[in-house]
Coordinates of C-alpha atoms in Angstrom, one line a residue:
Chain A
X1 CA 0.1 0.3 -0.1
X2 CA 2.7 2.2 1.0
X3 CA 4.7 1.5 -2.2
X4 CA 1.7 2.8 -4.4
X5 CA 1.3 5.7 -2.7
X6 CA 5.1 6.4 -2.9
X7 CA 4.8 5.7 -6.9
X8 CA 1.3 8.0 -7.3
X9 CA 3.2 10.7 -5.1
X10 CA 6.4 10.2 -7.7
X11 CA 4.2 10.1 -11.2
X12 CA 2.0 13.1 -10.3
X13 CA 4.7 15.0 -9.6
X14 CA 4.5 18.3 -12.1
X15 CA 7.8 18.1 -12.7
X16 CA 7.5 14.4 -13.6
X17 CA 4.3 15.0 -16.0
X18 CA 5.9 17.5 -17.3
X19 CA 8.7 16.0 -18.7
X20 CA 6.9 12.6 -19.6
X21 CA 5.1 13.9 -22.2
X22 CA 6.8 17.5 -23.9
X23 CA 10.2 16.5 -22.8
X24 CA 12.5 16.6 -25.9
X25 CA 16.1 16.5 -26.4
X26 CA 17.4 19.3 -27.8
X27 CA 17.7 20.0 -31.8
X28 CA 20.9 18.0 -33.5
X29 CA 23.3 20.3 -35.4
X30 CA 25.6 19.3 -37.9
X31 CA 29.0 19.8 -36.7
X32 CA 31.3 22.2 -39.0
X33 CA 33.4 19.5 -40.8
X34 CA 30.4 18.5 -41.7
X35 CA 30.7 18.5 -45.8
X36 CA 27.0 20.3 -46.3
X37 CA 26.4 21.4 -50.1
X38 CA 28.6 24.3 -51.4
X39 CA 28.0 27.7 -50.3
X40 CA 28.8 30.3 -52.1
X41 CA 32.3 32.9 -51.4
X42 CA 32.2 36.6 -52.5
X43 CA 35.2 35.1 -54.5
X44 CA 34.8 35.9 -58.2
X45 CA 33.8 32.9 -60.4
X46 CA 35.8 33.1 -63.9
X47 CA 33.8 30.7 -66.1
X48 CA 36.3 28.2 -66.0
X49 CA 34.0 25.6 -65.9
X50 CA 35.9 23.4 -63.5
X51 CA 33.7 22.1 -61.0
X52 CA 31.1 20.6 -63.8
X53 CA 34.4 19.0 -65.2
X54 CA 35.2 17.2 -61.9
X55 CA 32.0 16.5 -60.9
X56 CA 31.2 12.7 -60.5
X57 CA 27.1 13.4 -60.1
X58 CA 25.6 14.2 -63.8
X59 CA 24.1 16.9 -63.2
X60 CA 24.6 18.5 -59.9
X61 CA 26.4 21.7 -60.8
X62 CA 25.6 24.3 -63.1
X63 CA 27.9 27.4 -63.9
X64 CA 25.0 30.0 -65.4
X65 CA 25.2 33.3 -66.9
X66 CA 24.0 35.8 -64.6
X67 CA 23.5 39.5 -64.9
X68 CA 27.0 40.2 -63.1
X69 CA 29.1 37.2 -64.7
X70 CA 29.0 34.1 -64.1
X71 CA 27.9 31.8 -60.9
X72 CA 27.7 28.5 -60.1
X73 CA 24.5 26.4 -58.9
X74 CA 24.5 23.2 -56.7
X75 CA 20.8 21.0 -57.4
X76 CA 20.3 19.6 -53.8
X77 CA 18.5 16.4 -55.8
X78 CA 21.8 15.5 -57.8
X79 CA 24.7 16.4 -55.8
X80 CA 26.7 14.3 -53.2
X81 CA 28.3 16.1 -51.6
X82 CA 31.4 14.7 -52.1
X83 CA 33.3 18.2 -52.1
X84 CA 35.0 17.9 -55.0
X85 CA 34.1 21.1 -56.9
X86 CA 35.3 22.7 -53.9
X87 CA 38.8 21.5 -53.6
X88 CA 38.9 21.6 -57.4
X89 CA 37.7 25.3 -58.0
X90 CA 41.1 27.2 -58.5
X91 CA 39.7 31.2 -57.5
X92 CA 37.8 29.5 -54.7
X93 CA 34.5 30.4 -55.5
X94 CA 32.6 27.5 -53.3
X95 CA 33.1 26.5 -49.5
X96 CA 31.4 23.6 -47.6
X97 CA 33.2 22.4 -44.6
X98 CA 36.1 23.0 -44.0
X99 CA 37.6 21.7 -47.2
X100 CA 39.1 24.8 -48.5
X101 CA 40.7 25.5 -45.1
X102 CA 42.1 22.2 -45.4
X103 CA 43.7 21.8 -49.1
X104 CA 45.2 25.3 -48.1
X105 CA 46.9 23.8 -45.3
X106 CA 47.6 20.8 -46.8
X107 CA 48.8 22.4 -50.0
X108 CA 46.7 19.8 -52.5
X109 CA 45.2 20.1 -55.7
X110 CA 44.1 18.6 -58.7
X111 CA 45.3 19.2 -62.0
X112 CA 43.2 17.9 -64.5
X113 CA 43.1 18.1 -68.1
X114 CA 41.4 16.7 -71.1
X115 CA 41.9 14.4 -74.4
X116 CA 40.3 14.1 -77.1
X117 CA 39.3 10.7 -78.9
X118 CA 37.8 9.8 -82.9
X119 CA 37.1 6.6 -83.4
X120 CA 37.4 6.6 -86.8
X121 CA 35.1 3.5 -87.8
X122 CA 32.4 5.3 -86.0
X123 CA 33.1 8.8 -87.7
X124 CA 30.9 9.3 -91.2
X125 CA 32.9 13.5 -90.8
X126 CA 29.5 15.2 -90.9
X127 CA 31.5 17.9 -88.7
X128 CA 29.2 18.6 -85.9
X129 CA 31.7 18.4 -82.9
X130 CA 34.1 21.2 -84.9
X131 CA 30.8 23.0 -85.2
X132 CA 29.7 22.6 -82.1
X133 CA 32.6 23.5 -80.0
X134 CA 32.2 26.4 -78.5
X135 CA 35.7 27.4 -78.1
X136 CA 36.4 26.5 -81.7
X137 CA 33.1 29.0 -82.5
X138 CA 34.9 31.4 -80.1
X139 CA 38.8 31.0 -82.3
X140 CA 36.6 31.0 -85.4
X141 CA 33.9 32.7 -85.6
X142 CA 33.5 32.0 -89.5
X143 CA 33.2 28.3 -88.8
X144 CA 32.0 26.6 -91.8
X145 CA 29.0 24.8 -91.6
X146 CA 30.9 21.2 -92.6
X147 CA 33.3 21.2 -89.6
X148 CA 36.1 23.3 -92.1
X149 CA 37.6 25.7 -91.0
X150 CA 40.9 28.4 -92.3
X151 CA 42.4 28.8 -88.7
X152 CA 44.9 27.1 -87.4
X153 CA 44.2 27.7 -83.6
X154 CA 40.7 25.9 -83.4
X155 CA 40.8 22.6 -81.6
X156 CA 39.4 20.1 -84.2
X157 CA 38.1 20.8 -87.7
X158 CA 38.0 18.6 -90.7
X159 CA 40.7 18.4 -93.1
X160 CA 41.3 16.0 -95.5
X161 CA 37.7 14.5 -95.0
X162 CA 38.4 13.4 -91.2
X163 CA 38.4 15.2 -88.4
X164 CA 41.7 16.5 -87.5
X165 CA 42.6 17.4 -83.8
X166 CA 44.6 20.6 -83.6
X167 CA 45.1 21.6 -80.2
X168 CA 43.6 19.2 -78.2
X169 CA 45.1 21.4 -74.5
X170 CA 42.3 24.2 -75.3
X171 CA 39.4 21.7 -74.9
X172 CA 37.4 22.3 -71.5
X173 CA 35.9 19.9 -71.5
X174 CA 32.5 20.6 -71.5
X175 CA 31.0 17.3 -73.8
X176 CA 29.4 19.4 -76.5
X177 CA 30.8 17.4 -79.1
X178 CA 29.9 14.0 -77.6
X179 CA 26.3 15.6 -76.9
X180 CA 26.5 16.4 -80.7
X181 CA 27.7 13.7 -82.1
X182 CA 25.5 11.5 -84.3
X183 CA 27.6 8.2 -83.6
X184 CA 29.1 8.6 -80.4
X185 CA 32.4 8.7 -82.4
X186 CA 33.9 11.2 -80.3
X187 CA 34.7 10.7 -76.8
X188 CA 36.4 13.3 -74.4
X189 CA 38.6 11.9 -71.1
X190 CA 38.6 13.6 -68.2
X191 CA 42.0 13.5 -67.0
X192 CA 42.3 14.3 -63.1
X193 CA 45.0 13.7 -60.8
X194 CA 45.6 14.8 -57.5
X195 CA 48.7 16.6 -56.7
X196 CA 50.8 18.5 -54.1
X197 CA 51.2 22.0 -55.2
X198 CA 54.9 21.8 -54.6
X199 CA 55.6 19.1 -57.2
X200 CA 53.2 20.6 -59.5
X201 CA 55.6 23.8 -59.2
X202 CA 58.5 21.8 -59.7
Chain B
X1 CA -14.8 22.3 -37.0
X2 CA -15.5 19.5 -34.9
X3 CA -14.4 18.1 -31.7
X4 CA -14.1 14.4 -33.2
X5 CA -11.4 16.5 -35.7
X6 CA -9.7 17.8 -32.9
X7 CA -9.2 14.5 -31.2
X8 CA -7.7 13.4 -34.7
X9 CA -5.4 16.2 -35.0
X10 CA -4.5 15.3 -31.8
X11 CA -4.1 11.8 -31.7
X12 CA -2.6 11.9 -35.6
X13 CA 0.0 14.9 -34.4
X14 CA 1.7 12.1 -31.7
X15 CA 1.4 8.8 -33.8
X16 CA 3.0 8.8 -37.0
X17 CA 3.6 5.0 -38.3
X18 CA 6.5 4.9 -41.2
X19 CA 7.1 1.9 -43.3
X20 CA 9.8 2.0 -45.3
X21 CA 10.2 0.6 -48.9
X22 CA 13.9 -0.1 -50.5
X23 CA 13.7 -0.1 -54.0
X24 CA 17.3 -0.8 -55.1
X25 CA 19.2 1.4 -53.5
X26 CA 22.7 1.0 -52.4
X27 CA 22.1 0.5 -48.9
X28 CA 23.4 3.8 -47.5
X29 CA 20.4 5.7 -47.1
X30 CA 18.6 2.8 -45.6
X31 CA 21.2 3.0 -42.7
X32 CA 21.1 6.4 -42.1
X33 CA 17.3 5.3 -41.2
X34 CA 18.3 3.0 -39.3
X35 CA 20.0 5.0 -37.4
X36 CA 17.5 8.1 -36.8
X37 CA 16.4 4.9 -34.0
X38 CA 19.5 5.4 -32.0
X39 CA 19.3 6.9 -29.2
X40 CA 21.3 10.3 -30.1
X41 CA 18.4 11.3 -32.7
X42 CA 15.4 8.9 -31.2
X43 CA 12.4 9.0 -33.6
X44 CA 10.3 7.9 -30.9
X45 CA 10.1 10.4 -28.7
X46 CA 8.1 12.6 -31.6
X47 CA 5.8 9.4 -32.0
X48 CA 7.4 8.0 -35.0
X49 CA 7.1 4.2 -35.3
X50 CA 9.2 2.7 -37.6
X51 CA 7.8 -0.7 -39.4
X52 CA 7.0 -2.0 -41.7
X53 CA 3.9 -3.7 -42.9
X54 CA 2.4 -0.5 -45.2
X55 CA -1.1 -1.8 -44.3
X56 CA -0.3 0.3 -41.0
X57 CA 1.3 3.2 -42.4
X58 CA 0.9 7.1 -42.6
X59 CA 4.3 7.8 -44.4
X60 CA 6.1 5.8 -46.6
X61 CA 9.7 6.3 -47.4
X62 CA 10.8 5.3 -50.4
X63 CA 14.8 4.8 -51.0
X64 CA 17.0 3.7 -53.5
X65 CA 16.5 4.4 -57.3
X66 CA 13.5 2.6 -59.3
X67 CA 14.7 -0.6 -61.1
X68 CA 12.3 -2.5 -63.5
X69 CA 11.4 -5.3 -60.7
X70 CA 10.3 -2.8 -58.2
X71 CA 7.5 -0.8 -60.7
X72 CA 4.3 -2.6 -60.4
X73 CA 5.4 -3.9 -56.7
X74 CA 6.1 -0.2 -55.4
X75 CA 3.0 0.7 -57.0
X76 CA 1.2 -2.1 -54.7
X77 CA 2.5 -1.3 -51.6
X78 CA 1.5 2.3 -52.1
X79 CA -2.4 1.2 -53.3
X80 CA -2.4 -1.1 -49.6
X81 CA -1.4 2.2 -47.5
X82 CA -4.7 3.7 -46.1
X83 CA -6.0 7.1 -46.5
X84 CA -4.2 10.0 -45.5
X85 CA -1.1 8.7 -46.6
X86 CA 2.1 10.3 -47.5
X87 CA 5.4 9.4 -49.5
X88 CA 8.6 10.7 -48.9
X89 CA 11.7 10.2 -51.2
X90 CA 14.7 9.8 -49.2
X91 CA 18.1 10.4 -50.5
X92 CA 18.9 11.5 -53.8
X93 CA 18.3 8.2 -55.7
X94 CA 14.8 8.7 -56.0
X95 CA 14.9 12.4 -56.9
X96 CA 16.7 12.3 -59.9
X97 CA 18.6 8.7 -59.8
X98 CA 22.1 10.8 -58.5
X99 CA 25.1 8.7 -60.0
X100 CA 22.7 6.1 -61.5
X101 CA 21.0 8.3 -64.0
X102 CA 23.1 7.7 -67.2
X103 CA 23.5 5.6 -70.0
X104 CA 23.0 1.8 -70.0
X105 CA 22.2 2.0 -66.3
X106 CA 19.5 -0.5 -65.8
X107 CA 17.5 1.6 -63.6
X108 CA 14.3 3.7 -63.5
X109 CA 14.4 6.7 -61.9
X110 CA 12.7 9.3 -60.6
X111 CA 10.2 7.9 -58.2
X112 CA 7.3 10.7 -58.8
X113 CA 6.9 8.6 -62.3
X114 CA 4.9 5.3 -59.9
X115 CA 3.3 7.1 -57.0
X116 CA 2.9 11.1 -56.1
X117 CA 5.5 12.3 -53.4
X118 CA 5.2 14.8 -50.7
X119 CA 8.6 15.6 -49.9
X120 CA 12.2 15.1 -50.8
X121 CA 15.0 14.8 -48.7
X122 CA 18.8 14.7 -50.8
X123 CA 22.0 14.1 -50.0
X124 CA 23.9 11.2 -50.6
X125 CA 23.2 9.7 -47.8
X126 CA 21.3 12.3 -45.9
X127 CA 22.1 13.2 -42.3
X128 CA 19.4 11.4 -39.4
X129 CA 18.5 15.3 -38.9
X130 CA 17.4 15.6 -42.2
X131 CA 15.5 12.6 -42.3
X132 CA 14.0 13.1 -39.1
X133 CA 12.7 17.2 -39.9
X134 CA 11.3 16.3 -43.4
X135 CA 9.1 13.3 -41.9
X136 CA 8.2 15.6 -39.3
X137 CA 7.2 18.7 -40.9
X138 CA 5.4 17.0 -44.1
X139 CA 3.1 15.0 -41.4
X140 CA 1.2 17.4 -40.5
X141 CA 0.8 19.2 -43.6
X142 CA -1.5 15.6 -45.1
X143 CA -2.6 14.7 -41.8
X144 CA -4.2 18.1 -40.2
X145 CA -8.2 18.3 -40.9
X146 CA -7.7 16.2 -43.7
X147 CA -11.4 15.3 -43.0
X148 CA -12.5 18.8 -43.7
X149 CA -10.4 19.4 -46.6
X150 CA -12.1 16.1 -48.1
X151 CA -14.7 17.5 -48.2
Chain C
X1 CA 19.8 0.3 -29.6
X2 CA 22.6 1.0 -27.3
X3 CA 24.8 -1.0 -30.2
X4 CA 23.4 2.1 -32.8
X5 CA 24.5 5.0 -30.1
X6 CA 28.6 3.2 -30.4
X7 CA 27.7 3.0 -34.1
X8 CA 27.2 6.9 -34.0
X9 CA 30.5 7.3 -32.0
X10 CA 32.6 5.8 -35.0
X11 CA 30.2 7.5 -37.6
X12 CA 31.3 11.1 -36.0
X13 CA 35.4 10.1 -36.0
X14 CA 34.4 9.5 -39.5
X15 CA 33.2 12.6 -40.6
X16 CA 36.0 14.7 -38.5
X17 CA 38.5 13.2 -40.9
X18 CA 36.4 13.3 -43.7
X19 CA 33.4 15.5 -43.8
X20 CA 31.0 13.2 -44.7
X21 CA 29.2 10.2 -42.9
X22 CA 28.4 7.6 -45.5
X23 CA 29.8 8.0 -49.1
X24 CA 32.9 10.0 -47.7
X25 CA 34.8 10.4 -50.9
X26 CA 37.8 10.3 -49.5
X27 CA 40.2 8.3 -51.6
X28 CA 41.7 9.1 -55.3
X29 CA 44.3 7.5 -56.9
X30 CA 47.1 8.1 -55.5
X31 CA 45.9 9.2 -52.6
X32 CA 43.7 10.4 -50.0
X33 CA 42.3 14.1 -49.9
X34 CA 42.9 15.6 -46.3
X35 CA 45.5 14.6 -44.1
X36 CA 44.9 13.6 -40.4
X37 CA 45.5 16.4 -38.0
X38 CA 46.9 15.5 -34.6
X39 CA 44.4 16.8 -32.7
X40 CA 42.1 14.7 -35.0
X41 CA 44.2 12.0 -34.4
X42 CA 44.1 12.3 -30.0
X43 CA 40.2 13.0 -30.6
X44 CA 39.8 9.6 -32.5
X45 CA 42.0 7.8 -29.9
X46 CA 40.0 8.7 -27.4
X47 CA 36.9 8.1 -28.8
X48 CA 38.2 4.5 -29.3
X49 CA 38.7 4.3 -25.4
X50 CA 35.3 4.7 -25.5
X51 CA 34.3 2.1 -28.5
X52 CA 36.4 -0.1 -27.0
X53 CA 34.5 0.2 -23.9
X54 CA 31.3 -0.2 -24.6
X55 CA 32.1 -2.5 -26.8
X56 CA 33.3 -4.6 -23.9
X57 CA 30.3 -4.6 -22.0
X58 CA 27.9 -5.8 -24.9
X59 CA 30.3 -8.8 -25.5
X60 CA 30.4 -9.7 -21.7
X61 CA 26.7 -9.4 -22.2
X62 CA 26.5 -11.6 -25.2
X63 CA 29.0 -14.0 -24.3
X64 CA 27.8 -14.5 -20.3
X65 CA 24.3 -14.0 -21.0
X66 CA 22.5 -17.4 -20.6
X67 CA 19.2 -15.9 -23.3
X68 CA 21.5 -15.6 -26.1
X69 CA 23.1 -18.3 -25.2
X70 CA 20.6 -20.8 -25.0
X71 CA 19.2 -19.2 -28.7
X72 CA 22.3 -19.7 -30.3
X73 CA 24.5 -22.3 -29.5
X74 CA 24.4 -25.2 -30.9
X75 CA 21.9 -23.6 -33.6
X76 CA 22.7 -23.7 -37.4
X77 CA 25.8 -25.6 -36.9
X78 CA 27.9 -25.7 -40.2
X79 CA 31.1 -27.7 -40.0
X80 CA 34.4 -26.6 -41.6
X81 CA 33.9 -29.3 -44.7
X82 CA 30.8 -27.8 -45.8
X83 CA 31.6 -24.1 -44.9
X84 CA 34.5 -24.8 -47.4
X85 CA 31.8 -27.0 -50.1
X86 CA 29.7 -23.6 -50.3
X87 CA 32.5 -21.4 -50.7
X88 CA 31.7 -19.6 -47.6
X89 CA 34.0 -16.1 -46.5
X90 CA 34.3 -13.8 -44.1
X91 CA 33.1 -14.3 -40.7
X92 CA 30.9 -17.0 -41.4
X93 CA 33.3 -19.0 -42.6
X94 CA 35.8 -18.0 -39.9
X95 CA 33.6 -19.1 -36.8
X96 CA 33.7 -22.8 -38.7
X97 CA 37.3 -22.7 -38.2
X98 CA 38.2 -21.8 -41.8
X99 CA 41.3 -20.0 -42.5
X100 CA 40.6 -17.7 -45.5
X101 CA 40.9 -13.9 -44.1
X102 CA 42.6 -12.1 -47.0
X103 CA 44.5 -9.3 -44.6
X104 CA 47.0 -12.5 -43.9
X105 CA 48.3 -11.7 -47.6
X106 CA 48.3 -8.3 -47.3
X107 CA 51.9 -6.5 -46.9
X108 CA 50.3 -3.7 -44.3
X109 CA 48.7 -5.9 -42.7
X110 CA 51.4 -8.2 -41.9
X111 CA 53.3 -5.3 -40.4
X112 CA 51.2 -4.6 -38.6
X113 CA 51.1 -8.0 -37.1
X114 CA 47.8 -9.3 -37.8
X115 CA 46.2 -12.9 -36.3
X116 CA 42.6 -14.4 -38.0
X117 CA 40.0 -14.7 -35.4
X118 CA 38.7 -18.2 -35.3
X119 CA 36.8 -20.4 -33.7
X120 CA 35.4 -23.4 -33.9
X121 CA 31.9 -24.2 -33.3
X122 CA 30.2 -23.2 -36.2
X123 CA 27.4 -22.2 -34.9
X124 CA 25.3 -18.7 -34.7
X125 CA 26.8 -17.8 -31.5
X126 CA 30.4 -18.2 -32.8
X127 CA 29.3 -16.2 -35.9
X128 CA 28.6 -13.1 -33.4
X129 CA 31.2 -13.6 -31.8
X130 CA 33.4 -13.8 -34.0
X131 CA 32.5 -10.4 -35.3
X132 CA 33.0 -8.9 -31.5
X133 CA 36.3 -10.4 -31.4
X134 CA 37.0 -8.2 -34.9
X135 CA 35.8 -5.1 -33.5
X136 CA 38.2 -5.5 -30.5
X137 CA 41.5 -6.8 -33.5
X138 CA 40.3 -3.3 -35.8
X139 CA 40.4 -1.2 -32.9
X140 CA 44.1 -2.4 -32.1
X141 CA 44.8 -2.2 -35.8
X142 CA 43.9 1.6 -36.3
X143 CA 45.4 2.5 -32.6
X144 CA 48.8 0.5 -34.4
X145 CA 48.3 2.7 -37.7
X146 CA 47.8 5.9 -35.9
X147 CA 51.0 5.3 -34.0
X148 CA 53.8 4.6 -37.0
X149 CA 51.6 6.5 -38.7
X150 CA 54.4 9.0 -41.7
X151 CA 54.8 12.1 -42.4
X152 CA 54.9 13.2 -46.0
X153 CA 52.8 13.5 -48.6
X154 CA 49.3 12.8 -48.7
X155 CA 48.7 12.6 -52.2
X156 CA 51.3 10.5 -54.6
X157 CA 49.1 11.9 -57.7
X158 CA 48.2 8.5 -60.1
X159 CA 46.1 8.3 -63.5
X160 CA 44.4 5.1 -64.3
X161 CA 45.5 3.7 -67.7
X162 CA 44.2 0.8 -69.9
X163 CA 44.3 -2.4 -67.9
X164 CA 42.5 -5.2 -66.4
X165 CA 42.5 -6.0 -63.1
X166 CA 41.2 -8.6 -60.7
X167 CA 41.6 -7.5 -56.6
X168 CA 39.8 -9.2 -53.6
X169 CA 40.2 -7.4 -50.4
X170 CA 38.4 -8.6 -47.5
X171 CA 35.3 -6.3 -46.8
X172 CA 33.4 -6.5 -43.5
X173 CA 31.1 -9.1 -44.4
X174 CA 34.6 -11.3 -46.1
X175 CA 35.8 -11.4 -49.5
X176 CA 34.7 -8.5 -52.2
X177 CA 36.4 -9.2 -56.1
X178 CA 36.2 -6.5 -58.1
X179 CA 37.0 -7.0 -61.9
X180 CA 37.5 -4.0 -63.8
X181 CA 38.3 -3.1 -67.1
X182 CA 39.7 0.2 -68.2
X183 CA 40.4 2.1 -71.9
X184 CA 43.6 3.9 -72.5
X185 CA 42.4 7.0 -70.2
X186 CA 41.0 5.1 -67.3
X187 CA 37.6 5.0 -68.5
X188 CA 35.7 2.0 -66.9
X189 CA 34.8 -0.3 -70.0
X190 CA 33.1 -4.0 -67.8
X191 CA 32.8 -4.0 -64.4
X192 CA 31.9 -7.3 -62.3
X193 CA 32.1 -7.3 -58.3
X194 CA 31.1 -10.0 -56.7
X195 CA 30.3 -9.4 -53.2
X196 CA 30.4 -11.9 -49.7
X197 CA 26.9 -12.2 -49.4
X198 CA 25.9 -14.1 -52.2
X199 CA 28.5 -17.3 -50.8
X200 CA 26.6 -16.3 -47.3
X201 CA 23.6 -16.6 -48.0
X202 CA 23.7 -20.1 -50.1
X203 CA 25.4 -21.6 -47.4
X204 CA 23.1 -20.7 -45.3
X205 CA 20.1 -21.6 -47.0
X206 CA 21.5 -25.3 -47.6
X207 CA 24.3 -25.7 -44.7
X208 CA 22.9 -23.6 -41.8
X209 CA 19.4 -24.1 -41.2
X210 CA 18.7 -27.5 -42.7
X211 CA 19.2 -29.1 -39.5
X212 CA 17.1 -26.1 -37.3
X213 CA 13.9 -26.9 -35.9
X214 CA 11.7 -23.9 -35.0
X215 CA 10.7 -20.8 -37.3
X216 CA 12.4 -18.6 -34.1
X217 CA 15.7 -20.1 -35.1
X218 CA 15.6 -19.8 -39.3
X219 CA 15.4 -16.5 -38.5
X220 CA 18.3 -15.2 -35.9
X221 CA 20.2 -18.3 -38.5
X222 CA 19.7 -16.2 -41.0
X223 CA 21.4 -13.2 -39.6
X224 CA 24.1 -14.9 -38.1
X225 CA 25.2 -15.3 -41.8
X226 CA 25.1 -11.2 -41.7
X227 CA 23.1 -11.6 -45.4
X228 CA 23.0 -7.5 -47.2
X229 CA 20.1 -7.7 -49.4
X230 CA 21.4 -4.9 -51.1
X231 CA 24.4 -6.8 -52.7
X232 CA 22.7 -9.6 -54.1
X233 CA 19.1 -7.9 -55.5
X234 CA 21.2 -6.3 -58.5

């Protein structure tokens, strides 16, 4: 009997009742070192598209042309929060977690370049790749509809009935040519190497 | 507004039953839904109960990019859930397909093509806190005054 | 549930090191992305002590608790010959006394003085205990690694070139084999993955639950082979 009274007194204390019905743990916050979706810093984007090129998830980041210059935009439904774009950006436009601090401290970077490869057995010499290439159009605005060009500075042109790649190093890796190719004959390979900055300069 | 509706609102806000279905994920989001049960996040203090019976569920968590074998079964599961019901897409895969949304993969994302999705929790995988806040924020929107809205 | 809380501690350390909980995106060809800071290493060692203490408590519960032993000792027995014939891998095979740990042949693990955990009973209890003992072994390995971590660059730089390789490593569930074929720019042309659960579930279906007499034990026997459904259903 005494125990029942004890329990009733114990459980009808206002404090206990309040805790039982209304106690909630404090909302948990993500720690500062969590790699969240990349956010913009004040730095100015130059539109080099390196972030888009290194992104492993399709359609997760796009560099858009806004009124006052370029601006990268992250699409959360596609982004896997790996933070590679943050690390790859040469200007430090994006930031996420403490990646920027860590890369500055460790002096690590990615060096990337692009390789173009044309499969001659699939290529039907339409010249779509040469015409669609944005770098080509900038260098030689008078690029003919068949992909021929008088300029020697273009990345690729149709020469003697086949695609000739002249300046591979100018490629920005946008894969426009790959998307415009009807036969998937041209392939762009993105080569990325993780390096230390001292080694890269040496 | 009737008194009955008030009682229903009060009860429903403290008792949300969750079923989750994995339609071809990599186990990453599954394990994060499971981590919500851990004492640190403690999903049951909000009145959310996880059990895998669609007949009892209010909220369906869809995880994973949809594989062809799951297309008709997912619709079956959705039909078995009694009204009012709501589906939440957990992770990138049901939203967009994430890294599987490219040429030559055997998945058919997004999941919105098959069942109506009320909320999306992006992330690969999302944090348990994000899953928790999504369920808590979407459930009252659907369940509050459900019978009134039907009329 | 309490084990899940221990897991949260482990994931915190993972997050402190890589910035993400599950999908860490940490390794790149020729190195890793971030260096381990001294203060992070100290925090990690402090957390390891905590994890080890909690795991000792839980292991004691499993090892000496009469109820768990009653339900799992002598249930779902798979002897050594059956385990070899069914090609089981990982803790499932090690509980039956098969020497099958690929880490024994790995040079890094040899340097760390790795020895295999083996039990000979081959029942559910042995499979659980092998996994618990491997937790302590892994904690020791992490401590040795942090002690002997050399200074220096964390990225050597490396490129994927054309080639074809098949490599098996020891994953938590057992031997995981990847066969990858790449073209000259490192793009994957062909890939085949053999996950450990495929063999273990087969062994469970044919050897372990053959002698089980009650439905409740079928569930526990199936779980004791640690099946990963996502690894198989593809």
